[in-house]
Short mmCIF file of C-alpha atoms and ligand atoms in Angstrom, two decimals:
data_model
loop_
_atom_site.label_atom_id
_atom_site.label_comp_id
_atom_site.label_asym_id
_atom_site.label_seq_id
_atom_site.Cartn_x
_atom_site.Cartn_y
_atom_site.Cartn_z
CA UNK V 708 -34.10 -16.68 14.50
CA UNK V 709 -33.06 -16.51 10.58
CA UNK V 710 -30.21 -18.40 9.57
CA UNK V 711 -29.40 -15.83 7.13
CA UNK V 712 -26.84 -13.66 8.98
CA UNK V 713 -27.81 -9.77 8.33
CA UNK V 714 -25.13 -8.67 10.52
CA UNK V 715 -21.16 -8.71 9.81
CA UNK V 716 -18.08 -7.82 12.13
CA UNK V 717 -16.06 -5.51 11.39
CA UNK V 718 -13.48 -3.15 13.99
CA UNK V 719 -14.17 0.40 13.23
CA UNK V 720 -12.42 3.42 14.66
CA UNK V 721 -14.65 5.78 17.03
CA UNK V 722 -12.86 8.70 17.97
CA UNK V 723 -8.97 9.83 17.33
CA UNK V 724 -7.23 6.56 18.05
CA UNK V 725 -9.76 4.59 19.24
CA UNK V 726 -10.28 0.94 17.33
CA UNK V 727 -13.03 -1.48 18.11
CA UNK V 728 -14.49 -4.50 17.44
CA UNK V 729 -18.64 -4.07 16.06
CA UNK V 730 -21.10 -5.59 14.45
CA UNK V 731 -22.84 -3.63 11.21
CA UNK V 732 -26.21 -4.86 9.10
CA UNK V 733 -25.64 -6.16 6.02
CA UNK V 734 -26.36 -3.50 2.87
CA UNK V 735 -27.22 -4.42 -0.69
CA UNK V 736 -24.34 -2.60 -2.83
CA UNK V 737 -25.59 0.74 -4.71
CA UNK V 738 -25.42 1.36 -8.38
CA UNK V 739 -21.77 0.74 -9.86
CA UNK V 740 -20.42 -1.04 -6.66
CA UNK V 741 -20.32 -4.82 -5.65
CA UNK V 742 -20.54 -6.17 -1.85
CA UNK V 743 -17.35 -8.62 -0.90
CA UNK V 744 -17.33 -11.09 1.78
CA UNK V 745 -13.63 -10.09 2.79
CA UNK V 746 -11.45 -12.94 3.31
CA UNK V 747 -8.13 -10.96 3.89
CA UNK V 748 -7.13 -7.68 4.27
CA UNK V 749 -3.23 -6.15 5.52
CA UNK V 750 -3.08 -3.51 8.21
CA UNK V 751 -1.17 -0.47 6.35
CA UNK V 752 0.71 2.45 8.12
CA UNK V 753 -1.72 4.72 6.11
CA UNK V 754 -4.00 3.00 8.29
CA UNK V 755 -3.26 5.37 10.81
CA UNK V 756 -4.15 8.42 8.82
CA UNK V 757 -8.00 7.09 9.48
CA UNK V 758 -7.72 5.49 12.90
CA UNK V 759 -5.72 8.63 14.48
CA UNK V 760 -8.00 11.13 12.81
CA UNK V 761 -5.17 12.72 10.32
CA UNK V 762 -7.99 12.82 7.86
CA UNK V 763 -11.35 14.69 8.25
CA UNK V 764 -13.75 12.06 8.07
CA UNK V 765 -17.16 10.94 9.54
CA UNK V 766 -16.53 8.73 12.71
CA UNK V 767 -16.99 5.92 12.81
CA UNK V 768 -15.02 4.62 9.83
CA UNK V 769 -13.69 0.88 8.93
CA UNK V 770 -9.79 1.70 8.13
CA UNK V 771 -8.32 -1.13 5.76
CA UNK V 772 -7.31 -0.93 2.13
CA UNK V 773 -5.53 -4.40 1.30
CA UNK V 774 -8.19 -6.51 1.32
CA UNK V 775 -8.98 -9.36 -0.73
CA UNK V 776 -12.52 -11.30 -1.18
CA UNK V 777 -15.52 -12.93 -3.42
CA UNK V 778 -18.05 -10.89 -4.87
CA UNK V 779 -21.10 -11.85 -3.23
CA UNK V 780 -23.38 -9.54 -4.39
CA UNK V 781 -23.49 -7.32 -7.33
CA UNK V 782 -25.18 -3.72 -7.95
CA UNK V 783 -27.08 -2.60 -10.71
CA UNK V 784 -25.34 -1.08 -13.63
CA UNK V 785 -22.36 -3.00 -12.83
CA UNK V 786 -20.27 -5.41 -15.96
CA UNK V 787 -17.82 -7.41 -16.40
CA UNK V 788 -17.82 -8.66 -12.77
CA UNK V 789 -19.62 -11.88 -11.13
CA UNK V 790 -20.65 -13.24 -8.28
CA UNK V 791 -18.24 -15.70 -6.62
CA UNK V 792 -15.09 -13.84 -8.26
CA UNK V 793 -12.19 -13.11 -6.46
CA UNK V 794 -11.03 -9.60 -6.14
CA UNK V 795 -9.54 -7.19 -3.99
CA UNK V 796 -9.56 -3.58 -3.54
CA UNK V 797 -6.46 -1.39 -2.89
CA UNK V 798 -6.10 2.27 -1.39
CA UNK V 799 -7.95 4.03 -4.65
CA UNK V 800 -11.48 3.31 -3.96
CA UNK V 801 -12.32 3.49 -8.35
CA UNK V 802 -11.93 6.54 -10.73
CA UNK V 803 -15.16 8.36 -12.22
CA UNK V 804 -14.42 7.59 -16.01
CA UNK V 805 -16.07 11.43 -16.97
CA UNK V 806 -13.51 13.84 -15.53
CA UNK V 807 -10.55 15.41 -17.04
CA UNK V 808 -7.88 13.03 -15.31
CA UNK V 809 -9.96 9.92 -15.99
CA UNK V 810 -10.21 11.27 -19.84
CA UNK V 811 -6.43 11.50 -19.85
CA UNK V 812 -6.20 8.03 -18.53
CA UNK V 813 -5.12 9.48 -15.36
CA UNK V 814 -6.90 7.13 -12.99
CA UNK V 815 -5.02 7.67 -9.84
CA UNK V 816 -5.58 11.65 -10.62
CA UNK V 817 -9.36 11.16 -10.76
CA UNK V 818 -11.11 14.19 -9.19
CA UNK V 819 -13.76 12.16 -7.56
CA UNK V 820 -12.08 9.14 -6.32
CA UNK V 821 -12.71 8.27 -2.54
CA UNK V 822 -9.74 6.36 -0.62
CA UNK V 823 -10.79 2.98 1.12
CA UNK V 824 -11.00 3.02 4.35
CA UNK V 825 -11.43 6.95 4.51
CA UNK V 826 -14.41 8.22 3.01
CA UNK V 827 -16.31 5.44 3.20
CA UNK V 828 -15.10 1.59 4.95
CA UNK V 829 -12.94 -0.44 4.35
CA UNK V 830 -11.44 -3.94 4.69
CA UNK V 831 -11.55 -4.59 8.37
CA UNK V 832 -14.17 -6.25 8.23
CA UNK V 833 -16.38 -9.64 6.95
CA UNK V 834 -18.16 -7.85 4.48
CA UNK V 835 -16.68 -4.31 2.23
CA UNK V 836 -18.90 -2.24 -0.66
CA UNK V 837 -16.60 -1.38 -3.26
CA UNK V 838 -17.17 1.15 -6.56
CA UNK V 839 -16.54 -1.43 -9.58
CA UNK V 840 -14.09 0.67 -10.80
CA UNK V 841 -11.77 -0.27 -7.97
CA UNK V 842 -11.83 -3.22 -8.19
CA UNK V 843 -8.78 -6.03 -8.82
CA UNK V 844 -8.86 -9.48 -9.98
CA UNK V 845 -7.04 -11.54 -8.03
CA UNK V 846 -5.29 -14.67 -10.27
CA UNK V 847 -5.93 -18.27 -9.36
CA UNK V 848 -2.69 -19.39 -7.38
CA UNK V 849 -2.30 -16.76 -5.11
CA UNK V 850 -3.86 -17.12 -1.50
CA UNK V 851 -6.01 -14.20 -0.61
CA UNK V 852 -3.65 -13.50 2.79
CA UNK V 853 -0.65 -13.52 0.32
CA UNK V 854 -2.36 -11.38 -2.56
CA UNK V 855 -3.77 -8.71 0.23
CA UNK V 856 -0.72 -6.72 0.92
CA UNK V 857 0.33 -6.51 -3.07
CA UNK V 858 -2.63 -4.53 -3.34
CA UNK V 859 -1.17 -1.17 -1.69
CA UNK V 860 2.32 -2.09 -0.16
CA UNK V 861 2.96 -4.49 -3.30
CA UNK V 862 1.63 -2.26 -6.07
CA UNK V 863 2.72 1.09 -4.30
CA UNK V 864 6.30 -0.07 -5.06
CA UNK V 865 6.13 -2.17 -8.14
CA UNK V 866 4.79 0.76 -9.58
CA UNK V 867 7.11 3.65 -8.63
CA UNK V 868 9.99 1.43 -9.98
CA UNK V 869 8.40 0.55 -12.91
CA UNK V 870 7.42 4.10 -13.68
CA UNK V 871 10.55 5.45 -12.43
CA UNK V 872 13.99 6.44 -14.27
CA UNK V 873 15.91 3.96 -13.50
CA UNK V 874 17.11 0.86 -16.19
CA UNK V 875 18.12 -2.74 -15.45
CA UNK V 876 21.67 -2.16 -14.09
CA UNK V 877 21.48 0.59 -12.42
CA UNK V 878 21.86 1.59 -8.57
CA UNK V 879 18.50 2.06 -7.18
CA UNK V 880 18.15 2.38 -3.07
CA UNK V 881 15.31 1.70 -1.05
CA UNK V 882 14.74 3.70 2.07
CA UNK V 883 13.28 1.98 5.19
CA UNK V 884 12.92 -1.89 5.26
CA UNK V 885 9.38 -2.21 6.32
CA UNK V 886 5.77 -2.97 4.91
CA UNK V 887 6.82 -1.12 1.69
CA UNK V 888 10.22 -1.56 1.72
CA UNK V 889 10.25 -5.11 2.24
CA UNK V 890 8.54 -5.48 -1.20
CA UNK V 891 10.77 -2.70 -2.80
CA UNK V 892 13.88 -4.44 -2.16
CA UNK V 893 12.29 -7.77 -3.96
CA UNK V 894 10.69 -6.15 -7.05
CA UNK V 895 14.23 -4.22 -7.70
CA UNK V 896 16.20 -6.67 -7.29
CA UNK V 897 13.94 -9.16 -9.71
CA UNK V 898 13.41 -5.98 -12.24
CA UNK V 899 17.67 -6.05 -12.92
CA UNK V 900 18.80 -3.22 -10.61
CA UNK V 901 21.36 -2.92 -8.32
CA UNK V 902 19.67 -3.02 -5.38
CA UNK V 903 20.91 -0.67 -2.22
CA UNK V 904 18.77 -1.00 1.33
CA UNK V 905 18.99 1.84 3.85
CA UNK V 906 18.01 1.27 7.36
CA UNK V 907 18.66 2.33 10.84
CA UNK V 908 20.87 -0.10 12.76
CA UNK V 909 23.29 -2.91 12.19
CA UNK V 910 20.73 -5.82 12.27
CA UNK V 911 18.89 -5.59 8.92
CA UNK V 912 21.97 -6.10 7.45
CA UNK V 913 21.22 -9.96 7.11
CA UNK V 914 17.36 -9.20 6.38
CA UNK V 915 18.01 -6.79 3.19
CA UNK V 916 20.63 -9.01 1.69
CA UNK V 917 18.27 -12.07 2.74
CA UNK V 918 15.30 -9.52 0.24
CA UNK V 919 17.81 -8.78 -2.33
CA UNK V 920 19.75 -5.89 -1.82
CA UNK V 921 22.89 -6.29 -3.02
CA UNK V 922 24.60 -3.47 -0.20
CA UNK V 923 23.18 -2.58 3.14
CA UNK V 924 23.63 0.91 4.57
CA UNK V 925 23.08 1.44 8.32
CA UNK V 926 21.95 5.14 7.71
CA UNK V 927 22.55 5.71 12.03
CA UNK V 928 26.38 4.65 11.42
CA UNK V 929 26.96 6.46 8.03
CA UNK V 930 25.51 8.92 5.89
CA UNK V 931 23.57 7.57 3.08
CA UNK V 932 24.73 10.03 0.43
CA UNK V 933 28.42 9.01 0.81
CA UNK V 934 27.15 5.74 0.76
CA UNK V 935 25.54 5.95 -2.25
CA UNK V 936 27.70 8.11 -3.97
CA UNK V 937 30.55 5.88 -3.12
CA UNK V 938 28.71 3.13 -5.16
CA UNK V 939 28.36 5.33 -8.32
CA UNK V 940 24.86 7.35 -7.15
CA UNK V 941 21.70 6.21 -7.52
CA UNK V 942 19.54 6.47 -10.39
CA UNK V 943 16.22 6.17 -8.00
CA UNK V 944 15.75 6.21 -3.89
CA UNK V 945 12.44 4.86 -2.70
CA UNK V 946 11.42 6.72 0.09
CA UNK V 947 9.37 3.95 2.23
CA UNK V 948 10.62 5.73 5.38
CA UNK V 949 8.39 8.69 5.84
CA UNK V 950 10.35 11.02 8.28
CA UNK V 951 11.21 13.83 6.30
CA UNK V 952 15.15 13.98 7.61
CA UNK V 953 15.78 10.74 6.75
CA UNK V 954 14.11 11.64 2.97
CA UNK V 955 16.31 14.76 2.68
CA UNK V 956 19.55 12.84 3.91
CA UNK V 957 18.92 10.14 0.24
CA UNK V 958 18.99 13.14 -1.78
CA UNK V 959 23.09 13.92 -2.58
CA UNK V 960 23.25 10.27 -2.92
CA UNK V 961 21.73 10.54 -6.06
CA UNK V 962 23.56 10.53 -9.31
CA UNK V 963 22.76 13.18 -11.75
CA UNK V 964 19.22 13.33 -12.98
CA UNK V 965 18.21 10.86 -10.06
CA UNK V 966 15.22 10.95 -8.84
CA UNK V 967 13.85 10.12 -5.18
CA UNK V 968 10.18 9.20 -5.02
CA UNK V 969 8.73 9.60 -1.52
CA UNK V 970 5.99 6.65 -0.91
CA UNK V 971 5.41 6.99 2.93
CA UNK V 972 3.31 9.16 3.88
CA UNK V 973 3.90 11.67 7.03
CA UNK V 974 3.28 15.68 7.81
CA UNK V 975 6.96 16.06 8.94
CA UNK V 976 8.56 18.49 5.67
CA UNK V 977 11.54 17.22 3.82
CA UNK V 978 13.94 19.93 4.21
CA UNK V 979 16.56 20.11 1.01
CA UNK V 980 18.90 22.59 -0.07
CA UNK V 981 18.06 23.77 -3.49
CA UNK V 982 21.61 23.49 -4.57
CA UNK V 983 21.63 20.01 -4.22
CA UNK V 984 18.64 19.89 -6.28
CA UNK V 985 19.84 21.75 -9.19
CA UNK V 986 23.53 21.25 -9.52
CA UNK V 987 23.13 17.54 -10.50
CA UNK V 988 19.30 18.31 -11.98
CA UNK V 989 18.05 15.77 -9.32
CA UNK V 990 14.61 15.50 -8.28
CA UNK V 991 12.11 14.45 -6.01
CA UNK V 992 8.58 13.73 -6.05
CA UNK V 993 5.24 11.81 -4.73
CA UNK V 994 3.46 9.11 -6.07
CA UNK V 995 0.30 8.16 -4.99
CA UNK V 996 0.01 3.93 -5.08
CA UNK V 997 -0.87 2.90 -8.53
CA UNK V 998 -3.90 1.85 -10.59
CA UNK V 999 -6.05 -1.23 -10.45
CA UNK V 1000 -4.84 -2.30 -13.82
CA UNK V 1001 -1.56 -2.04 -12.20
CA UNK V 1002 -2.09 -3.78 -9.21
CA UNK V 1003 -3.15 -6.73 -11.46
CA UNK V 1004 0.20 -6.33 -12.97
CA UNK V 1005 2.18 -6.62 -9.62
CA UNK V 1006 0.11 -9.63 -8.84
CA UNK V 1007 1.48 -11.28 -12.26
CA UNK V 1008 4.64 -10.09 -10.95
CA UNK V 1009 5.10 -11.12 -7.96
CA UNK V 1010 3.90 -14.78 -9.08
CA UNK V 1011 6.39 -14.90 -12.14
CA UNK V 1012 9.06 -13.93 -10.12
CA UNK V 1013 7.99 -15.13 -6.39
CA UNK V 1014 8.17 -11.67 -5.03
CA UNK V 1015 6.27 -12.48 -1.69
CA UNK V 1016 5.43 -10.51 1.63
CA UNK V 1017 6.21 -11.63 4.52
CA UNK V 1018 3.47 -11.73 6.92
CA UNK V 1019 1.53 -13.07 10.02
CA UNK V 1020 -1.90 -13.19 10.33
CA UNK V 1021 -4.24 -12.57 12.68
CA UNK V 1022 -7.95 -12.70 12.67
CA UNK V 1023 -10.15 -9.95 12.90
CA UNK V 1024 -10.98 -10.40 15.91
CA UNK V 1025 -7.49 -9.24 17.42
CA UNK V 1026 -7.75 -6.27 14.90
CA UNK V 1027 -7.12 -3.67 17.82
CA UNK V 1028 -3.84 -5.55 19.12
CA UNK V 1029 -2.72 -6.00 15.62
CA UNK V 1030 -2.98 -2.39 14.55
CA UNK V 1031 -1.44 -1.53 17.91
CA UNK V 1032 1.52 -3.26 17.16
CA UNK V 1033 1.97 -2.40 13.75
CA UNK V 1034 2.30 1.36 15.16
CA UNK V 1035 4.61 0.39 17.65
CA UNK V 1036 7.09 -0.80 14.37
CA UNK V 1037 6.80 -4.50 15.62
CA UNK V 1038 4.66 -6.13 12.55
CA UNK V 1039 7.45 -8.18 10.94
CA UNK V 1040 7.04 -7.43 7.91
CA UNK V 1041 3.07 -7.15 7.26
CA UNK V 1042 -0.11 -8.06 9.63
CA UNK V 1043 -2.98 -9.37 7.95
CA UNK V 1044 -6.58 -9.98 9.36
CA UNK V 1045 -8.46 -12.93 7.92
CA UNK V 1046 -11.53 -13.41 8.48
CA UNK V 1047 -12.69 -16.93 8.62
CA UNK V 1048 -16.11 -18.33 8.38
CA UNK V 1049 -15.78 -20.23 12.27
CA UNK V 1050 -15.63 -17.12 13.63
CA UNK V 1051 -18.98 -15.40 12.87
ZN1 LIG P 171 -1.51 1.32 2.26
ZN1 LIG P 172 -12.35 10.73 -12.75
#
């Protein structure tokens, strides 16, 4: 037998629902894509989008778009990346560079961008192919299990808030204290804002404030507009929470001109009444995660200000129990796989 291993683990979903453990060969990475030996990679709710067969894609596919590794190989026509680098790759698999978005220096709007994890694998695994284009560098001083989940939870909210309306001072609320919102409530409290977290039930009271929110609203003992408007109205809600009720309920708890950007996503329709839209001129809209020049942004964030997730690890190997209990709503705050060398 070689000693060169031409086999890595990874656990790949099979059918609707169905995650396992397998072992794949080893492929050299095509023109304008690298191969990374993962060391990390987060378990994301959007996970579930792949592994429950929301999206039409060839079975089987390796979910995971937080992960975080060294380049070990690189493909031709690839620069300005090396071998042994650190990097990670988020939910936006790389932009095209020819097409009108791309042009525009739209790179999340590219019109032939593949997501991670959907059209082709993802970070599951010991070993991920990733278009160059996707790719993040991950700073020195960062630990690949801490940098992972920055790369779609982190950046997904670092950069709705920085893009958003609101200015240092002003109310901004953060709907659902999970994955996402875990991070939102850190980043807006460390950008200047005055930082509102709605949840269901009395006990993430201490949690939020613990984050740095400033209020906590129990949205199952009062209703979050009154809430908010009680505190002046918010200049910004981020919707982490994806059921659409909960959404719709943010909305009159906006201040005039506020804006609610809806981050989680979930086929359940936000039902609002258009009077409540355009009597204050309030709005609401999407945004899909963020860039990869972006994501290296939130990393230089996070470290300057020690914006962290919280997280337990697991290695791959108890992939299928981990993503299990993330969909059960018990993954305090993120999971993340690692995948260590002992293991192989
Ligand atoms: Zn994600
Ligand atoms: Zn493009």
């Amino acid at each position: 037998m070689s000693s060169v291993k031409l086999s890595y683990r990874a656990a790949q979903a099979v059918k609707p629902g169905k995650l396992e453990l397998t072992e794949k060969p080893i492929v050299d990475p095509p023109p304008g894509h690298v191969r990374i030996r993962v060391e990390a990679c987060g378990i994301c709710h959007t996970d579930a989008a792949t592994v429950e067969g929301l999206f039409p894609i060839e079975w089987p596919r390796v979910p995971g778009h937080e992960a975080v590794g060294v380049i070990d190989k690189i493909g031709p026509a690839v620069e300005g990346w090396a071998v042994g680098q650190r990097v990670g790759v988020g939910y936006l698999g790389g932009s095209c560079g020819h097409c009108e978005y791309c042009r525009r220096g739209d790179l999340v709007s590219c019109k032939n961008q593949e997501y991670v994890g959907v059209q082709h694998d993802g970070g599951y695994a010991e070993v991920l192919i990733a278009r160059q284009s996707g790719l993040v560098s991950i700073p020195d001083g960062i630990s690949s299990v801490a940098a992972a989940p920055l790369l779609c939870a982190g950046l997904t909210t670092f950069s709705a808030l920085r893009n958003g309306p609101a200015r240092a001072g002003d109310l901004v609320a953060v709907l659902g204290i999970g994955g996402l919102g875990h991070l939102g409530v850190q980043y807006a409290r460390h950008m200047g804002f005055e930082v509102v977290a709605i949840g269901r039930g009395p006990d993430k009271d201490g949690m939020a404030r613990k984050l740095g929110a400033h209020h906590y609203v129990d949205s199952s003992a009062s209703d979050p507009a009154d809430a908010l408007q009680a505190l002046g109205g918010a200049a910004l809600v981020l919707a982490t929470a994806s059921g659409g009720k909960a959404v719709a309920q943010t909305v009159r708890g906006l201040r005039p001109r506020g804006r609610v950007i809806v981050l989680g996503a979930s086929p359940d329709p936000i039902e609002i009444a258009s009077t409540d839209l355009l009597f204050a001129s309030r709005s609401i809209e999407g945004a899909l995660t963020g860039d990869p020049t972006t994501s290296e942004i939130t990393l230089k964030f996070s470290q300057l200000s020690g914006v962290a997730a919280i997280v337990e690890t697991t290695p791959l190997a108890g992939a299928v129990d981990a993503y299990a209990r993330m969909m059960a709503g018990k993954a305090r705050f993120r999971i993340v796989l690692t995948m260590g060398k002992d293991a192989s």
